mmCIF file of C-alpha atoms in Angstrom:
data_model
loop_
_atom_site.group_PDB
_atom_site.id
_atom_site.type_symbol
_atom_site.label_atom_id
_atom_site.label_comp_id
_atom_site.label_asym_id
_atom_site.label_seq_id
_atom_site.Cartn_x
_atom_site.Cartn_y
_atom_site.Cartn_z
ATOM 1 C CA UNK A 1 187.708 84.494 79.487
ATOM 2 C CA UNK A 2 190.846 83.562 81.386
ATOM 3 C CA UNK A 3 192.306 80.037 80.413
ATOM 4 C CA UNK A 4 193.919 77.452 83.044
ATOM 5 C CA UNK A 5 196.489 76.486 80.953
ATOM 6 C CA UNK A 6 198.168 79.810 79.557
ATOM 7 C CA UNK A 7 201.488 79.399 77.175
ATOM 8 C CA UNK A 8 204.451 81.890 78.294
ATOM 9 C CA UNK A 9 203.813 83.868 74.980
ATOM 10 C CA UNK A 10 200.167 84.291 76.132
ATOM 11 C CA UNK A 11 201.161 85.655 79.790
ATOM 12 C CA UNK A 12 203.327 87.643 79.078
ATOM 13 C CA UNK A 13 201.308 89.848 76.897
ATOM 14 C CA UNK A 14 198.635 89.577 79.383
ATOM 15 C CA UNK A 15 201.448 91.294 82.229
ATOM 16 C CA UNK A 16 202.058 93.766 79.690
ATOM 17 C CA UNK A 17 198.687 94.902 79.360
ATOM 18 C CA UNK A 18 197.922 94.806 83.344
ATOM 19 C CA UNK A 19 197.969 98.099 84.206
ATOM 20 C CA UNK A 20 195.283 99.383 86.872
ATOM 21 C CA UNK A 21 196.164 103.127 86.722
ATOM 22 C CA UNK A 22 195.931 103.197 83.139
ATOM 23 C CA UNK A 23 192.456 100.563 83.041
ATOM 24 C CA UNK A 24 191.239 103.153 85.630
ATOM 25 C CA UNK A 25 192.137 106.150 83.834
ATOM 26 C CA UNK A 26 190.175 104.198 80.627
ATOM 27 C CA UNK A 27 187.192 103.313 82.731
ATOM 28 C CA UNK A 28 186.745 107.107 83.965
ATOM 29 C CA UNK A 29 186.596 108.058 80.332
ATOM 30 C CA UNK A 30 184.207 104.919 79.439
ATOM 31 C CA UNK A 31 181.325 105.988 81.805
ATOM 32 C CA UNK A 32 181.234 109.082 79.976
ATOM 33 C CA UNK A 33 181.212 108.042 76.643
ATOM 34 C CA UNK A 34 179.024 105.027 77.220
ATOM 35 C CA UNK A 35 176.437 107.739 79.107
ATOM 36 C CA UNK A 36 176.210 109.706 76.179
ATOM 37 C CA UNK A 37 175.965 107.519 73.904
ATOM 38 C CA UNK A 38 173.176 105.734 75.402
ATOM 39 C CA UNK A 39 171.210 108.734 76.248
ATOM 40 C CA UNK A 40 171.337 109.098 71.973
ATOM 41 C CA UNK A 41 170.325 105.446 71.635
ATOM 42 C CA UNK A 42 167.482 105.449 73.521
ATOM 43 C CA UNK A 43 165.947 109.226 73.179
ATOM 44 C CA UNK A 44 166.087 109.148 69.077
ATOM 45 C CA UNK A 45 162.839 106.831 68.525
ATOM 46 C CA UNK A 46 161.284 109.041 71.663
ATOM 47 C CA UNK A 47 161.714 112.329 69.484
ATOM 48 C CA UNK A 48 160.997 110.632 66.174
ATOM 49 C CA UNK A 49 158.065 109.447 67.290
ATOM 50 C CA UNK A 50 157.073 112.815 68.525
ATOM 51 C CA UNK A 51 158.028 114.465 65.613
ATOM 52 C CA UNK A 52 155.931 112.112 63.534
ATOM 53 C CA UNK A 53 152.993 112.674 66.044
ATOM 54 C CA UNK A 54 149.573 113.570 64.376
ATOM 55 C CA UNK A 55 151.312 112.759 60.847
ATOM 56 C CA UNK A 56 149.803 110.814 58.031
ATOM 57 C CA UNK A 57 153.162 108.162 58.413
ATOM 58 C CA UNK A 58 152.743 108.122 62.334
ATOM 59 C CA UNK A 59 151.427 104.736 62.760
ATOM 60 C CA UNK A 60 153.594 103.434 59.873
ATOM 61 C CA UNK A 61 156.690 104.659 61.464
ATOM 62 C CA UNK A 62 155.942 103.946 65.233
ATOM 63 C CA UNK A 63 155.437 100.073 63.310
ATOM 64 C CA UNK A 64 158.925 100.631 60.943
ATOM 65 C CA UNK A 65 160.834 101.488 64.621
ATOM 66 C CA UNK A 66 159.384 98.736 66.671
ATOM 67 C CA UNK A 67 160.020 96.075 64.120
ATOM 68 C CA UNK A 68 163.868 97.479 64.714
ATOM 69 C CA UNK A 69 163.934 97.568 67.692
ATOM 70 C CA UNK A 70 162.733 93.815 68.346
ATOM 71 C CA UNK A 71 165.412 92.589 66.079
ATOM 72 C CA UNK A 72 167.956 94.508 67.813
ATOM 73 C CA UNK A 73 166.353 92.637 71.403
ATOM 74 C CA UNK A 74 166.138 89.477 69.355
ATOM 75 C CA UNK A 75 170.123 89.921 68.332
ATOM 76 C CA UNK A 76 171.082 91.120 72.128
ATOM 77 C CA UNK A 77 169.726 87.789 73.757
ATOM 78 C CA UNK A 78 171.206 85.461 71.256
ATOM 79 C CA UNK A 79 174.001 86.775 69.970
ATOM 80 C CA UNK A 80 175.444 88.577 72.839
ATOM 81 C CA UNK A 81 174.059 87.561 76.334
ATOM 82 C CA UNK A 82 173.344 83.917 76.012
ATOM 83 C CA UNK A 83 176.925 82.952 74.626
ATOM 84 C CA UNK A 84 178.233 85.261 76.975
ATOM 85 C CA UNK A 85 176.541 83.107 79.852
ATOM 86 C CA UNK A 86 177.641 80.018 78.540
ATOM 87 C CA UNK A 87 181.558 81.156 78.003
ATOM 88 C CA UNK A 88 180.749 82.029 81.445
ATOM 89 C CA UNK A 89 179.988 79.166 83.111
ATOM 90 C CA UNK A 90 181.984 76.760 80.580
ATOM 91 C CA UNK A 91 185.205 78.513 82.306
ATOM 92 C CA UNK A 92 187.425 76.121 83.124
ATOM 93 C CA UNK A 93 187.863 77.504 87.025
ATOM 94 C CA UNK A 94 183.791 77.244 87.176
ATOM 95 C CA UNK A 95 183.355 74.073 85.194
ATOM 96 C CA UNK A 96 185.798 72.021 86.637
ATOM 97 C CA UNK A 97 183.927 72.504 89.969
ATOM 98 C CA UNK A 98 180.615 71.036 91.559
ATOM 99 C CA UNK A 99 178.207 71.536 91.144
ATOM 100 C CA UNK A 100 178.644 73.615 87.812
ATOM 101 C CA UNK A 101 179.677 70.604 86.021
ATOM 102 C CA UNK A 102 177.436 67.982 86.649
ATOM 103 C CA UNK A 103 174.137 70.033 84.764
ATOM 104 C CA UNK A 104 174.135 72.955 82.789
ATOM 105 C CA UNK A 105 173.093 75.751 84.611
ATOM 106 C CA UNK A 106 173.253 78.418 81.556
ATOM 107 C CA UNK A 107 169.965 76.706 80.235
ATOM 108 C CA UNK A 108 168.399 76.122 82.956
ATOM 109 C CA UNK A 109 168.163 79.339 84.161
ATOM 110 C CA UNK A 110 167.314 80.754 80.751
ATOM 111 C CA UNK A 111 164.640 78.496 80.857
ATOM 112 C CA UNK A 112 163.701 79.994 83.781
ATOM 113 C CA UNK A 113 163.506 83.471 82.987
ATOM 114 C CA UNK A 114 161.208 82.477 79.454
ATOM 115 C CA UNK A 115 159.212 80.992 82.470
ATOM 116 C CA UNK A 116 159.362 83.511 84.449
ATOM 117 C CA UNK A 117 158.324 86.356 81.794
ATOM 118 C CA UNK A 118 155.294 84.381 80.823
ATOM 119 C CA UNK A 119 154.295 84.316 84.138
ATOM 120 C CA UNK A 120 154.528 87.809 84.099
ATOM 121 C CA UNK A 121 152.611 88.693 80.853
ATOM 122 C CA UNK A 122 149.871 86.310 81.768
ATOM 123 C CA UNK A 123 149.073 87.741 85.584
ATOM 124 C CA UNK A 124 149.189 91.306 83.845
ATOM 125 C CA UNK A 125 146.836 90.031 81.386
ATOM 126 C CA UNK A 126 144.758 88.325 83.080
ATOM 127 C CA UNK A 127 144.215 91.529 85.365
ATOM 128 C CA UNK A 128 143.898 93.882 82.527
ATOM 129 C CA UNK A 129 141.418 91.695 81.216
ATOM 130 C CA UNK A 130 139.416 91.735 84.685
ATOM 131 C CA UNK A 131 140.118 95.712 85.536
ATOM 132 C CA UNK A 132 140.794 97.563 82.139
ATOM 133 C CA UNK A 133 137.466 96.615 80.952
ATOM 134 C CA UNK A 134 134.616 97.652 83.693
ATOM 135 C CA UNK A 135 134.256 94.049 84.956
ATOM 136 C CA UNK A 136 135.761 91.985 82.057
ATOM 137 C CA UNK A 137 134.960 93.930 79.336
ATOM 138 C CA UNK A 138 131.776 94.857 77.019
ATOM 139 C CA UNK A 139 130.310 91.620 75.804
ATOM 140 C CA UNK A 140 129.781 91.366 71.626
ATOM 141 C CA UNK A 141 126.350 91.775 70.673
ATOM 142 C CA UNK A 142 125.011 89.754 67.528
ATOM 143 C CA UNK A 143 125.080 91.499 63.975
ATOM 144 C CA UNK A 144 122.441 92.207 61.276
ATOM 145 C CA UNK A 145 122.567 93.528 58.210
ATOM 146 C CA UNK A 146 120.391 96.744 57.171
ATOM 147 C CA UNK A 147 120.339 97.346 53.840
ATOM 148 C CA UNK A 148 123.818 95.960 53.023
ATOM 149 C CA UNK A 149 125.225 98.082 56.505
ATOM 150 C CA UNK A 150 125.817 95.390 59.715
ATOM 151 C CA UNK A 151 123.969 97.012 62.801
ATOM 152 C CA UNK A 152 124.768 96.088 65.748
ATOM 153 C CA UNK A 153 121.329 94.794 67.750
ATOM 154 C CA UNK A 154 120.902 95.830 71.539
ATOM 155 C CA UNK A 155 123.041 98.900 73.253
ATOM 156 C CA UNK A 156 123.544 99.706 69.125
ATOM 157 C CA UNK A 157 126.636 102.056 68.555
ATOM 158 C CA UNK A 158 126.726 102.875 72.226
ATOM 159 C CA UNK A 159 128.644 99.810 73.534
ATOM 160 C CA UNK A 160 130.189 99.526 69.912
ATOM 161 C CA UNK A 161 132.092 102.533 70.781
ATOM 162 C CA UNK A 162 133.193 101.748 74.527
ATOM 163 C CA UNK A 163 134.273 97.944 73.251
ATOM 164 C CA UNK A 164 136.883 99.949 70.975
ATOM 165 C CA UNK A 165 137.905 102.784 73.889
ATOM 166 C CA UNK A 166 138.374 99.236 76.151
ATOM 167 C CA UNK A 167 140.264 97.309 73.295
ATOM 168 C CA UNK A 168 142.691 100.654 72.524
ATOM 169 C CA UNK A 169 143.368 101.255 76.154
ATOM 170 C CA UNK A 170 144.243 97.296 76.966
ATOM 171 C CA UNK A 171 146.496 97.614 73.651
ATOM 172 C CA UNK A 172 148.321 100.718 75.425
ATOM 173 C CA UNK A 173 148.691 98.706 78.750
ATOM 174 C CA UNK A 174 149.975 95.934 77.227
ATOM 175 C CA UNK A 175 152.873 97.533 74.991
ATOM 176 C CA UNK A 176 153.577 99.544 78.746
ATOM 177 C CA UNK A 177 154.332 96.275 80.203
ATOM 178 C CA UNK A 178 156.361 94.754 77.956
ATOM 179 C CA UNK A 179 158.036 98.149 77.338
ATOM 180 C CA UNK A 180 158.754 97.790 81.572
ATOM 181 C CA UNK A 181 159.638 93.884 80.924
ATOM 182 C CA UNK A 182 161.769 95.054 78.452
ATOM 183 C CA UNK A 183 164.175 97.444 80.717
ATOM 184 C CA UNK A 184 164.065 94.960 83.242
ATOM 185 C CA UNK A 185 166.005 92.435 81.157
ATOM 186 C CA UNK A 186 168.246 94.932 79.416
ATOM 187 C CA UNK A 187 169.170 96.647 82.896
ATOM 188 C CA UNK A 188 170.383 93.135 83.828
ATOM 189 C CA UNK A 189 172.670 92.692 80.807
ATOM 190 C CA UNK A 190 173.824 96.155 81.245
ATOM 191 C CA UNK A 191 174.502 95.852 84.719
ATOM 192 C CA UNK A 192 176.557 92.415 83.575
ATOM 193 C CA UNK A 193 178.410 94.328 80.983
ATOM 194 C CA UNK A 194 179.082 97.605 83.526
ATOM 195 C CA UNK A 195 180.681 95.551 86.159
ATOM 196 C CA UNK A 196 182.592 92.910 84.151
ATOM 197 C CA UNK A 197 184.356 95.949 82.119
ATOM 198 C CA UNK A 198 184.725 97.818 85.831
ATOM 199 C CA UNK A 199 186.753 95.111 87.173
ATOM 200 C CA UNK A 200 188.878 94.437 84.192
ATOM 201 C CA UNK A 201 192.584 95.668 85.523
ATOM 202 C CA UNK A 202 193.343 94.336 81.551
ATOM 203 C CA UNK A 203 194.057 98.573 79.449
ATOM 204 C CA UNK A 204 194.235 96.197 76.261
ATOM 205 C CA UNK A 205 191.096 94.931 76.509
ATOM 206 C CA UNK A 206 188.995 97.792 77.695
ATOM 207 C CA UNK A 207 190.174 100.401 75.218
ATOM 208 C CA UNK A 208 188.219 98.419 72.370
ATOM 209 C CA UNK A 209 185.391 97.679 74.556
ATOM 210 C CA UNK A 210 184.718 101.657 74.702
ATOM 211 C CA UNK A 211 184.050 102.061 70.887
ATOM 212 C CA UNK A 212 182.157 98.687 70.704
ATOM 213 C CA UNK A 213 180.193 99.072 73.624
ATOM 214 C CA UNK A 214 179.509 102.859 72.507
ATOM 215 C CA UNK A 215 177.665 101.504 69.516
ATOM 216 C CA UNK A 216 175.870 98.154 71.544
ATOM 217 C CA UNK A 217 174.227 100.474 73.865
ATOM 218 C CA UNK A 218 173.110 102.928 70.679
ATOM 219 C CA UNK A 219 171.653 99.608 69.066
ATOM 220 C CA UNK A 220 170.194 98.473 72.418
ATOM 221 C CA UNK A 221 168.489 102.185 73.080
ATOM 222 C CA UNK A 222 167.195 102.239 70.052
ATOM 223 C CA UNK A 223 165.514 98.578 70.255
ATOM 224 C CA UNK A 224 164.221 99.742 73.886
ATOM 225 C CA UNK A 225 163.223 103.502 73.050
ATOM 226 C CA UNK A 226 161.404 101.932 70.022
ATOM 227 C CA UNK A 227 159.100 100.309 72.736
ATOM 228 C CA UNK A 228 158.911 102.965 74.650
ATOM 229 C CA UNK A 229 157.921 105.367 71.803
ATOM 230 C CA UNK A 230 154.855 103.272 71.168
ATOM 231 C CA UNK A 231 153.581 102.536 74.555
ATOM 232 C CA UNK A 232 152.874 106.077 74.952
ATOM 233 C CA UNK A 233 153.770 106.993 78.328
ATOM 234 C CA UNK A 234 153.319 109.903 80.455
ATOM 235 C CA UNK A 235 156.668 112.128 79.847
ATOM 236 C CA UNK A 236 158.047 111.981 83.393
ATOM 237 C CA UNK A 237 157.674 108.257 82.997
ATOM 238 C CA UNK A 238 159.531 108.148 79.930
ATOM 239 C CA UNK A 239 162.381 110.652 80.898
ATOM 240 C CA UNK A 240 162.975 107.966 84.159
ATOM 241 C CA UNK A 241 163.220 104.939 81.522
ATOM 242 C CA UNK A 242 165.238 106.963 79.463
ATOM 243 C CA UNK A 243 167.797 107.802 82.593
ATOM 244 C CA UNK A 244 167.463 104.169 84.061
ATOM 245 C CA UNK A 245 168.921 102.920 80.546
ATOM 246 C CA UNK A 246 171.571 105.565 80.253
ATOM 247 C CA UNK A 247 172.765 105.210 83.512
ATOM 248 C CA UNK A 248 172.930 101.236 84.459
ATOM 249 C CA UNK A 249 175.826 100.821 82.643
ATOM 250 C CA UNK A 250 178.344 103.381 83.932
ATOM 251 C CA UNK A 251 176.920 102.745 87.186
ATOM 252 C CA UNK A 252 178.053 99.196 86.696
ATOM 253 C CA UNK A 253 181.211 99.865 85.547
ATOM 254 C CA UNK A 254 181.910 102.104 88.963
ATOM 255 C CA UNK A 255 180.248 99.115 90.629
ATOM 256 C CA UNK A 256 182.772 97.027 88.986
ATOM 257 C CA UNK A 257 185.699 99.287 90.071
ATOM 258 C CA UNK A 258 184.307 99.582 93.802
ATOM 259 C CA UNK A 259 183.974 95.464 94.137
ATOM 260 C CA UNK A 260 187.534 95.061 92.634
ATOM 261 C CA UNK A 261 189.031 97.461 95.156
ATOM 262 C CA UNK A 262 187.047 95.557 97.608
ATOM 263 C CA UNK A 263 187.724 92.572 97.147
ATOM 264 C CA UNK A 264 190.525 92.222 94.303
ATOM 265 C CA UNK A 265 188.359 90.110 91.986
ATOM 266 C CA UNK A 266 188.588 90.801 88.473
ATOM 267 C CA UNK A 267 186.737 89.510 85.685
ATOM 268 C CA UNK A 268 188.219 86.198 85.437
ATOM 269 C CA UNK A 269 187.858 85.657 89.111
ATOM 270 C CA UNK A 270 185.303 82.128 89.581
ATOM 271 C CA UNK A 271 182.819 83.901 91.751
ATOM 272 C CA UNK A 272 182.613 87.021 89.414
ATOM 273 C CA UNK A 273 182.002 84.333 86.690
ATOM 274 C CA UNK A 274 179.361 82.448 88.248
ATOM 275 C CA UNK A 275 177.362 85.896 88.742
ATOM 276 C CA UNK A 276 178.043 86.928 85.534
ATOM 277 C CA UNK A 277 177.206 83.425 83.682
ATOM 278 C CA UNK A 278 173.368 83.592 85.953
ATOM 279 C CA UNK A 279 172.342 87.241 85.782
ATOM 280 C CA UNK A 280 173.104 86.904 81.958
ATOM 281 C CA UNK A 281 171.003 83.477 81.811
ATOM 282 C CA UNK A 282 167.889 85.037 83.434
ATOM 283 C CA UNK A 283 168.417 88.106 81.421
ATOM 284 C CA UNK A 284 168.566 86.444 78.073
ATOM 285 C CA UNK A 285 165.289 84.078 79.124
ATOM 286 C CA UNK A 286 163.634 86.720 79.542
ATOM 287 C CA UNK A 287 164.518 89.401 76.138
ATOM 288 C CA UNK A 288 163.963 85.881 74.073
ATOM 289 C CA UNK A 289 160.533 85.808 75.871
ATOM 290 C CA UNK A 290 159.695 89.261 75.021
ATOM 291 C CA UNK A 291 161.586 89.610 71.281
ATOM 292 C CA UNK A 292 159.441 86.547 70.135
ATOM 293 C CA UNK A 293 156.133 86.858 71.707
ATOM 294 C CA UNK A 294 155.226 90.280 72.802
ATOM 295 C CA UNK A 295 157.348 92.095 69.479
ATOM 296 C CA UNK A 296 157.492 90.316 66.315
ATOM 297 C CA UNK A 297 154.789 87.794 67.290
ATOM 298 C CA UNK A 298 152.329 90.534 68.398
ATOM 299 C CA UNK A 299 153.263 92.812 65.409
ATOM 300 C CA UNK A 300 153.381 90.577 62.513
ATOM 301 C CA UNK A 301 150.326 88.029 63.063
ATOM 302 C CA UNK A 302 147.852 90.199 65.256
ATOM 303 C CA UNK A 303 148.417 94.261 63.843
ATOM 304 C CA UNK A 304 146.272 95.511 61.775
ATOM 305 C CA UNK A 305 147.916 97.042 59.664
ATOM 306 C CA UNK A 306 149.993 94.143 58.874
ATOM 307 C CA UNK A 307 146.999 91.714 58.868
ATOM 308 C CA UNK A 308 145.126 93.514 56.358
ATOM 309 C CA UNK A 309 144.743 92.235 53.139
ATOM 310 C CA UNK A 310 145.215 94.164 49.984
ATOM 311 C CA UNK A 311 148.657 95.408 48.379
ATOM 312 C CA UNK A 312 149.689 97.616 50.866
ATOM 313 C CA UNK A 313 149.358 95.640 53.969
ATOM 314 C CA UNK A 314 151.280 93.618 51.762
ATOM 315 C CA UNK A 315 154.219 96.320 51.189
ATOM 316 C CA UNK A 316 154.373 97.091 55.013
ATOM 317 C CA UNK A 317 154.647 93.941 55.971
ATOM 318 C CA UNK A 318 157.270 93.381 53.906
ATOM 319 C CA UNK A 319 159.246 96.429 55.117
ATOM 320 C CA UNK A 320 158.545 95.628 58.681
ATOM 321 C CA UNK A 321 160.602 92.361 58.178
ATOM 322 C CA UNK A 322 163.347 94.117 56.252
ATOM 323 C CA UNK A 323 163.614 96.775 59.263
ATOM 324 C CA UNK A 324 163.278 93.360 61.448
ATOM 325 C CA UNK A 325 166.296 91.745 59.650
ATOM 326 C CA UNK A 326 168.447 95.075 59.337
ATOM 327 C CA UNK A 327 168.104 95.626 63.508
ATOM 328 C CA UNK A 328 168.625 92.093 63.917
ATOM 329 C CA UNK A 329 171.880 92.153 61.411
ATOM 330 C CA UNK A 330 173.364 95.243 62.868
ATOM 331 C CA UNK A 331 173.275 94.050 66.379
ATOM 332 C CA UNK A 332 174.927 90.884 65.209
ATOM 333 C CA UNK A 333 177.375 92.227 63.655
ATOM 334 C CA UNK A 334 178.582 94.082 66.849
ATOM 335 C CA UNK A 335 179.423 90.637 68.503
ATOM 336 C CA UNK A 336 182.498 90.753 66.680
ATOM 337 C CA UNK A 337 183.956 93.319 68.673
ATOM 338 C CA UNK A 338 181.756 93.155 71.809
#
C-alpha cells in the first residue's frame, strides 16, 4: 500500500516502474492467464469426482477433496483477505481521516458478514427443515428388539425408508447452499483482487502478481470445486459456477482498467481503499463462517464416516486432517507472493 511519507530512493523507483502502456499491455495478458488457470482450479475436483463416480473410493475421495478444499477457504479468509482489509483501511490516507480512525471498521464488518452468513444458513435451514421433509419431516417411531434385530413399531420399514430418502436429500440441499454461500464470498474477494490489480498503473508490481495470482485462483478453485463436486448439482448448474469463478476475476481486472480511465484512481487512491478494505471485510466474515462451520465442523464431528468408531474411521479421519492441513499450508504459503 502507498506510504505518506516516501524517501527519494523509494519514489524514484516507484516513477521508474509507472508505466501505463506497459501495466496495460501486462493486464491484457493477465486476464488470460488468470482465466485459464482458474477454469483448471475449479473443474479438476468436478472431473475427479466424476471419474470416481460409482467407485468403491467415491465417498472417501469426495471426503479427501472437501477436507482440501476447506483448508484452502480457511487459508483464503485469514491469510489473504482479512490482512488485506486491514492494510487497507490502516492506510495512512484512510486512517488519518474520520471517521475511519475513531473505530475499526475491518472487524466490524467481518463481524458482520459471520453474522450475516449465519443468518443465512439458519433461514435455509429452518425452511429445509419445514419443506424438504413433507411437513417437517417423518417423526421417529420407538424401537424393539426381535430376536436380537431392533424393529421399528408402527409404519415398520415403510417410514424407516422415507426418514433416510428425507435425511439424504436435506444433506444434498445443505452442501448446495453452502456450495452457493461459498461463491458468493469468493466472487467478492475475486472481484477485490480483479480490480485492485486493473487499476495498478505500477508494470513492477503486476508482473509478479500474474504467476502468484495464477496459482491463488488454482488453490481457490480447487477449495470451491471441491464443494461443488459434492453437492451434486445438476450439470448446467455446475458449468455456470464453474464460469462465474473463472470469469470474476478478469472481469475485475477490466473493471479495474475501465474505473482508472474513468476516473484516474489507482490502487492507492483513499476511495479505492476504503472499497477495497469493506468488500474484503464482508467477504472474509463470511468464508470464516463457512470454512469453520459448514466444512470442517460439519465433516469432522457430524460425517459418518468420520464418526464411526473402529480403526478405519480412525485412519480417515486422520487423513482428512492431513489433506485439511496440506490445503490450508499451501494456500498460506502463497501469501508470500500474493
Amino acid at each position: 500500500m502507498a506510504s505518506c511519507v516516501t524517501g527519494t530512493e523509494a519514489a524514484i523507483r516507484a516513477a521508474a516502474c509507472r508505466d501505463g502502456d506497459a501495466a496495460a499491455h501486462l493486464k491484457l495478458i493477465s486476464v488470460f492467464v488468470i482465466f485459464l488457470t482458474s477454469v483448471f482450479g475449479i473443474s479438476a475436483p468436478v472431473f475427479l469426482a466424476r471419474y470416481f463416480h460409482g467407485k468403491p473410493l467415491y465417498d472417501k475421495a469426495i471426503l479427501l477433496i472437501k477436507c482440501f478444499a476447506a483448508g484452502v477457504i480457511l487459508s483464503t479468509s485469514l491469510v489473504h483477505v482479512l490482512p488485506e482489509a486491514f492494510e487497507s483501511l490502516a492506510d495512512c490516507q484512510v486512517s488519518s481521516r474520520h471517521p475511519w480512525k475513531d473505530f475499526p471498521f475491518a472487524g466490524l464488518v467481518t463481524m458482520i458478514g459471520v453474522i450475516t452468513a449465519l443468518l443465512v444458513d439458519l433461514t435455509a435451514s429452518e425452511h429445509m427443515g419445514h419443506g424438504g421433509g413433507g411437513g417437517g419431516g417423518t417423526e421417529y417411531m420407538p424401537m424393539t428388539a426381535v430376536g436380537g434385530l431392533e424393529v421399528k413399531e408402527g409404519k415398520f420399514g415403510a417410514d424407516l425408508e422415507i426418514q433416510e430418502s428425507n435425511e439424504e436429500e436435506l444433506v444434498k440441499m445443505k452442501q448446495r447452499l453452502v456450495s452457493q454461500v461459498l461463491e458468493i464470498g469468493i466472487i467478492f474477494h475475486s472481484v477485490i483482487i480483479g480490480v485492485t490489480m486493473g487499476m495498478s498503473q505500477n508494470q513492477c508490481t503486476i508482473r509478479p502478481l500474474i504467476a502468484a495470482l495464477s496459482f491463488h485462483q488454482i488453490f481457490e478453485g480447487l477449495g470451491l470445486g471441491g464443494c461443488i463436486a459434492q453437492a451434486g448439482f445438476k450439470a448446467g448448474t455446475v458449468v455456470y459456477m464453474c464460469l462465474m469463478f473463472a470469469v470474476t476475476t478478469p472481469l475485475g481486472i477490466v473493471l479495474g482498467m475501465m474505473i482508472f480511465a474513468a476516473t484516474g484512481y489507482d490502487d492507492h487512491n483513499p476511495n479505492a481503499l476504503i472499497v477495497e478494505g469493506l468488500l474484503g471485510s464482508l467477504s472474509s466474515g463470511i468464508l470464516i463462517y463457512m470454512a469453520l462451520v459448514d466444512l470442517i465442523a460439519l465433516d469432522f464431528f457430524h460425517n459418518k464416516m468420520l464418526t464411526t468408531a473402529g480403526e478405519s474411521g480412525s485412519r480417515l479421519k486422520k487423513l482428512c486432517f492431513v489433506a485439511l492441513v496440506l490445503g490450508s499450508a499451501s494456500m498460506s504459503l502463497l501469501a508470500l507472493w500474493a
